[in-house]
Amino acid sequence: MKKIKQYFLKVAVISFLFLISCDNANDLLNQYIKDGPVIYAAKINELHTQSGYYRFRVNIYPAEDVNRSYCILSWNNAEGLKDSVRIEYKEENFDNDLNCYYAIINILPEEGIQGNLEISGQNVDLFGNRSLIVNGSAYIYGLNYVSTLINAQTSFSTGNNNIIFEPRVGAVGNLLSYEKKSGGFTEEVFVSDNSYPLTDAKPGGAVRTKTRYHISDTDIDTLEVVEYLESTIPLL
C-alpha cells in the first residue's frame, strides 16, 4: 500500500509540473501571437556600397513588392549610437544607368566616423511591415587616411624637356605647376600620364606637384595629398 501511495504521489507531482510547463509555454507563445502573425515586407535583394571622402553611396536593389514604400539605412556613429536615414522608393532616387535606387550619405568630419562602416538596410511597406535586414559595409576616407598618402617623386628628362612622375599604386595623376623663364608660374594642370612636356621652364626654378588617388574602382571620390611636393628644375 505504501508503494502504491508513493507511485500516485509521483504521478501527481509530474502532472503538476507538466501543467506548469504548459502554462509557461502558452504564456511565451501568447507574447508572439497576441497581435497576430508576424508579416514581413519583401527584403532588399542586393545592397551595394561605395566608399567616399566623408561620405558613402548605397545602391539598393529591392525585391518586387507592390506595397513597398521606403528603405531605412542605418549605421552606428563614433559613439556607438544608431544613426539612420529614410530612402523613399521614388523616381528622383532611381539610377537609370544602374537600374537601382540609391542614396549618397554625407558625414560631417566632426562626427568622427572614419574607416570601415557597417551599414544595414531594411524595407518597410505601405502597411508598416518591416523586412529582414540586409548588411553591407563601406570605407569612410577621412583626414586620418589622407594624411598617409604620399606624393609621387619627380625627375626630369635630358634638357628638361619633360617632367617624369614616379608610378604609385592607386594614383590617377598629378597636379602640376612650374616656374617659367619669362617669370611667374604656369597655371596648374592635371596630368594623368607619367610624363609631361615642359615649355619655357626655368632652369633652377621651382616645381609644385600634388598626387591624386582613386583607391578603389568603385569609390565615388578621388583623394589628394595634403601638401604639395616642391622640387627644382635642374640647371642645364
Tab-separated table of C-alpha atoms in Angstrom:
chain	number	residue	atom	x	y	z
A	1	MET	CA	0.000	0.000	0.000
A	2	LYS	CA	2.858	2.356	0.810
A	3	LYS	CA	4.412	1.801	-2.608
A	4	ILE	CA	1.084	2.499	-4.294
A	5	LYS	CA	0.761	5.814	-2.451
A	6	GLN	CA	4.308	6.805	-3.428
A	7	TYR	CA	3.514	5.926	-7.052
A	8	PHE	CA	0.399	8.093	-7.159
A	9	LEU	CA	2.300	10.920	-5.417
A	10	LYS	CA	4.982	10.858	-8.124
A	11	VAL	CA	2.350	10.853	-10.854
A	12	ALA	CA	0.644	13.857	-9.243
A	13	VAL	CA	3.921	15.797	-8.962
A	14	ILE	CA	4.846	15.040	-12.588
A	15	SER	CA	1.377	16.047	-13.771
A	16	PHE	CA	1.574	19.283	-11.782
A	17	LEU	CA	4.979	20.144	-13.235
A	18	PHE	CA	3.722	19.307	-16.723
A	19	LEU	CA	0.758	21.649	-16.309
A	20	ILE	CA	3.042	24.459	-15.088
A	21	SER	CA	5.355	23.857	-18.044
A	22	CYS	CA	2.417	24.007	-20.460
A	23	ASP	CA	1.185	27.233	-18.884
A	24	ASN	CA	4.639	28.804	-19.235
A	25	ALA	CA	4.866	27.661	-22.844
A	26	ASN	CA	1.413	29.087	-23.558
A	27	ASP	CA	2.367	32.393	-21.945
A	28	LEU	CA	5.530	32.526	-24.069
A	29	LEU	CA	3.591	31.709	-27.226
A	30	ASN	CA	0.900	34.270	-26.450
A	31	GLN	CA	3.546	37.008	-26.304
A	32	TYR	CA	4.206	36.442	-30.002
A	33	ILE	CA	0.724	35.706	-31.324
A	34	LYS	CA	-1.368	38.184	-29.313
A	35	ASP	CA	-1.038	40.765	-32.128
A	36	GLY	CA	-1.483	38.196	-34.871
A	37	PRO	CA	1.149	36.511	-37.052
A	38	VAL	CA	4.270	38.491	-37.964
A	39	ILE	CA	4.146	39.731	-41.572
A	40	TYR	CA	7.419	40.682	-43.246
A	41	ALA	CA	7.828	43.124	-46.108
A	42	ALA	CA	9.835	41.976	-49.129
A	43	LYS	CA	13.500	42.422	-48.270
A	44	ILE	CA	16.274	44.059	-50.271
A	45	ASN	CA	17.723	41.664	-52.833
A	46	GLU	CA	21.101	43.382	-53.020
A	47	LEU	CA	22.745	46.250	-51.146
A	48	HIS	CA	25.880	47.587	-52.875
A	49	THR	CA	28.033	50.195	-51.128
A	50	GLN	CA	30.637	52.634	-52.490
A	51	SER	CA	33.239	54.374	-50.364
A	52	GLY	CA	33.989	58.087	-50.400
A	53	TYR	CA	35.587	61.033	-48.612
A	54	TYR	CA	33.414	61.632	-45.527
A	55	ARG	CA	30.507	60.097	-47.406
A	56	PHE	CA	29.319	56.875	-48.977
A	57	ARG	CA	26.832	55.757	-51.589
A	58	VAL	CA	24.387	52.864	-51.293
A	59	ASN	CA	22.792	51.216	-54.338
A	60	ILE	CA	19.572	49.440	-53.396
A	61	TYR	CA	18.038	46.607	-55.391
A	62	PRO	CA	14.705	45.833	-53.666
A	63	ALA	CA	12.651	42.710	-54.243
A	64	GLU	CA	9.480	43.157	-56.278
A	65	ASP	CA	6.682	44.239	-53.963
A	66	VAL	CA	3.623	46.284	-54.970
A	67	ASN	CA	3.353	47.516	-51.377
A	68	ARG	CA	6.956	48.671	-50.908
A	69	SER	CA	7.224	52.187	-49.568
A	70	TYR	CA	10.721	53.075	-48.378
A	71	CYS	CA	14.020	51.759	-47.110
A	72	ILE	CA	15.781	52.559	-43.839
A	73	LEU	CA	19.583	52.659	-43.918
A	74	SER	CA	21.234	52.607	-40.500
A	75	TRP	CA	24.729	52.578	-39.026
A	76	ASN	CA	26.474	53.329	-35.742
A	77	ASN	CA	28.143	56.681	-35.190
A	78	ALA	CA	31.510	57.156	-33.467
A	79	GLU	CA	29.846	56.939	-30.030
A	80	GLY	CA	28.189	53.651	-30.932
A	81	LEU	CA	24.718	55.182	-31.189
A	82	LYS	CA	22.455	54.240	-34.082
A	83	ASP	CA	22.040	56.738	-36.911
A	84	SER	CA	19.729	56.257	-39.874
A	85	VAL	CA	18.209	57.801	-42.975
A	86	ARG	CA	14.989	57.078	-44.850
A	87	ILE	CA	15.181	56.487	-48.611
A	88	GLU	CA	11.878	56.742	-50.469
A	89	TYR	CA	11.273	54.461	-53.427
A	90	LYS	CA	10.603	57.373	-55.764
A	91	GLU	CA	11.721	58.345	-59.249
A	92	GLU	CA	14.148	61.014	-58.029
A	93	ASN	CA	16.056	58.349	-56.097
A	94	PHE	CA	16.364	55.965	-59.063
A	95	ASP	CA	19.556	55.499	-61.080
A	96	ASN	CA	18.578	54.580	-64.645
A	97	ASP	CA	22.115	53.549	-65.601
A	98	LEU	CA	22.484	51.065	-62.752
A	99	ASN	CA	18.763	50.233	-62.608
A	100	CYS	CA	18.583	50.672	-58.845
A	101	TYR	CA	17.546	53.103	-56.141
A	102	TYR	CA	20.400	54.929	-54.461
A	103	ALA	CA	21.411	57.402	-51.787
A	104	ILE	CA	24.591	59.367	-51.074
A	105	ILE	CA	25.066	59.852	-47.343
A	106	ASN	CA	27.296	62.732	-46.218
A	107	ILE	CA	29.105	62.512	-42.893
A	108	LEU	CA	30.342	65.584	-41.065
A	109	PRO	CA	34.041	65.397	-40.096
A	110	GLU	CA	33.134	66.324	-36.522
A	111	GLU	CA	31.081	63.119	-36.267
A	112	GLY	CA	34.384	61.277	-36.068
A	113	ILE	CA	33.441	58.423	-38.398
A	114	GLN	CA	36.458	57.157	-40.361
A	115	GLY	CA	37.452	53.723	-41.612
A	116	ASN	CA	35.181	50.707	-42.051
A	117	LEU	CA	31.491	51.369	-41.518
A	118	GLU	CA	28.852	48.634	-41.228
A	119	ILE	CA	25.557	49.580	-42.882
A	120	SER	CA	22.212	47.781	-42.674
A	121	GLY	CA	19.183	48.150	-44.933
A	122	GLN	CA	15.569	47.266	-44.192
A	123	ASN	CA	12.449	47.698	-46.313
A	124	VAL	CA	9.141	48.996	-44.987
A	125	ASP	CA	5.876	48.537	-46.885
A	126	LEU	CA	2.739	50.687	-47.049
A	127	PHE	CA	1.293	48.889	-44.003
A	128	GLY	CA	4.346	49.454	-41.820
A	129	ASN	CA	5.597	45.880	-42.086
A	130	ARG	CA	9.381	45.602	-41.968
A	131	SER	CA	11.575	43.208	-43.887
A	132	LEU	CA	14.523	41.136	-42.764
A	133	ILE	CA	17.753	43.150	-42.537
A	134	VAL	CA	20.469	43.108	-45.208
A	135	ASN	CA	24.004	44.213	-44.281
A	136	GLY	CA	26.836	45.892	-46.183
A	137	SER	CA	29.954	47.935	-45.454
A	138	ALA	CA	31.800	50.958	-46.826
A	139	TYR	CA	35.116	52.637	-46.083
A	140	ILE	CA	34.907	56.259	-44.957
A	141	TYR	CA	38.019	58.094	-46.076
A	142	GLY	CA	38.887	60.963	-43.775
A	143	LEU	CA	41.825	63.108	-42.718
A	144	ASN	CA	43.442	60.150	-40.970
A	145	TYR	CA	43.642	58.227	-44.234
A	146	VAL	CA	44.560	61.185	-46.445
A	147	SER	CA	47.448	62.072	-44.119
A	148	THR	CA	49.079	58.738	-45.039
A	149	LEU	CA	49.118	59.453	-48.789
A	150	ILE	CA	52.458	60.334	-50.383
A	151	ASN	CA	53.239	62.464	-53.441
A	152	ALA	CA	54.862	60.771	-56.416
A	153	GLN	CA	58.549	61.621	-56.759
A	154	THR	CA	59.549	63.574	-59.881
A	155	SER	CA	62.526	63.527	-62.232
A	156	PHE	CA	63.420	65.333	-65.453
A	157	SER	CA	64.470	64.214	-68.911
A	158	THR	CA	67.647	65.430	-70.577
A	159	GLY	CA	67.332	69.104	-71.414
A	160	ASN	CA	64.406	69.487	-69.004
A	161	ASN	CA	62.028	68.815	-71.862
A	162	ASN	CA	59.778	66.580	-69.742
A	163	ILE	CA	58.911	66.009	-66.112
A	164	ILE	CA	58.521	62.344	-65.161
A	165	PHE	CA	56.298	61.107	-62.343
A	166	GLU	CA	57.048	58.006	-60.300
A	167	PRO	CA	54.215	55.435	-60.695
A	168	ARG	CA	52.305	54.834	-57.470
A	169	VAL	CA	49.607	52.271	-56.697
A	170	GLY	CA	46.173	53.901	-56.759
A	171	ALA	CA	47.445	57.166	-58.276
A	172	VAL	CA	45.412	58.534	-61.188
A	173	GLY	CA	47.538	61.595	-61.903
A	174	ASN	CA	49.273	64.676	-60.562
A	175	LEU	CA	48.572	68.382	-60.284
A	176	LEU	CA	51.464	70.393	-61.740
A	177	SER	CA	52.678	73.960	-61.997
A	178	TYR	CA	56.235	75.201	-62.536
A	179	GLU	CA	58.296	78.366	-62.740
A	180	LYS	CA	58.752	79.894	-66.217
A	181	LYS	CA	61.779	81.633	-67.750
A	182	SER	CA	59.515	84.543	-68.561
A	183	GLY	CA	58.568	84.871	-64.907
A	184	GLY	CA	55.842	83.585	-62.660
A	185	PHE	CA	54.307	80.114	-62.534
A	186	THR	CA	52.239	78.266	-65.083
A	187	GLU	CA	48.590	77.636	-64.362
A	188	GLU	CA	48.072	74.396	-62.505
A	189	VAL	CA	47.150	71.457	-64.747
A	190	PHE	CA	46.149	67.888	-64.015
A	191	VAL	CA	48.459	65.335	-65.644
A	192	SER	CA	47.151	61.779	-65.976
A	193	ASP	CA	50.233	60.449	-67.799
A	194	ASN	CA	53.568	59.509	-66.239
A	195	SER	CA	55.335	62.342	-68.053
A	196	TYR	CA	54.506	65.865	-69.203
A	197	PRO	CA	56.323	68.267	-71.584
A	198	LEU	CA	57.741	71.429	-70.034
A	199	THR	CA	57.549	74.640	-72.046
A	200	ASP	CA	59.525	77.765	-71.088
A	201	ALA	CA	60.698	76.023	-67.907
A	202	LYS	CA	63.234	77.988	-65.887
A	203	PRO	CA	66.417	76.013	-65.069
A	204	GLY	CA	66.794	76.078	-61.288
A	205	GLY	CA	63.157	77.103	-60.997
A	206	ALA	CA	60.579	75.557	-58.666
A	207	VAL	CA	58.052	72.834	-59.496
A	208	ARG	CA	54.940	72.149	-57.428
A	209	THR	CA	53.170	68.810	-57.700
A	210	LYS	CA	50.438	67.023	-55.802
A	211	THR	CA	49.345	63.419	-56.424
A	212	ARG	CA	45.691	62.444	-56.741
A	213	TYR	CA	44.496	58.926	-55.837
A	214	HIS	CA	41.465	56.785	-56.609
A	215	ILE	CA	41.938	53.899	-54.209
A	216	SER	CA	39.216	51.564	-55.478
A	217	ASP	CA	37.429	51.475	-58.818
A	218	THR	CA	34.048	51.715	-57.093
A	219	ASP	CA	34.944	54.729	-54.899
A	220	ILE	CA	32.886	57.849	-55.528
A	221	ASP	CA	35.730	60.254	-54.672
A	222	THR	CA	39.367	60.832	-55.507
A	223	LEU	CA	41.805	61.826	-52.761
A	224	GLU	CA	44.690	64.298	-52.831
A	225	VAL	CA	47.825	64.501	-50.742
A	226	VAL	CA	47.522	67.321	-48.219
A	227	GLU	CA	50.783	69.144	-49.021
A	228	TYR	CA	52.428	69.945	-52.360
A	229	LEU	CA	55.770	68.424	-53.251
A	230	GLU	CA	58.263	71.114	-54.247
A	231	SER	CA	61.212	70.195	-56.430
A	232	THR	CA	63.750	72.065	-58.517
A	233	ILE	CA	64.228	72.036	-62.270
A	234	PRO	CA	67.876	71.024	-62.898
A	235	LEU	CA	70.320	73.576	-64.237
A	236	LEU	CA	71.351	72.966	-67.857
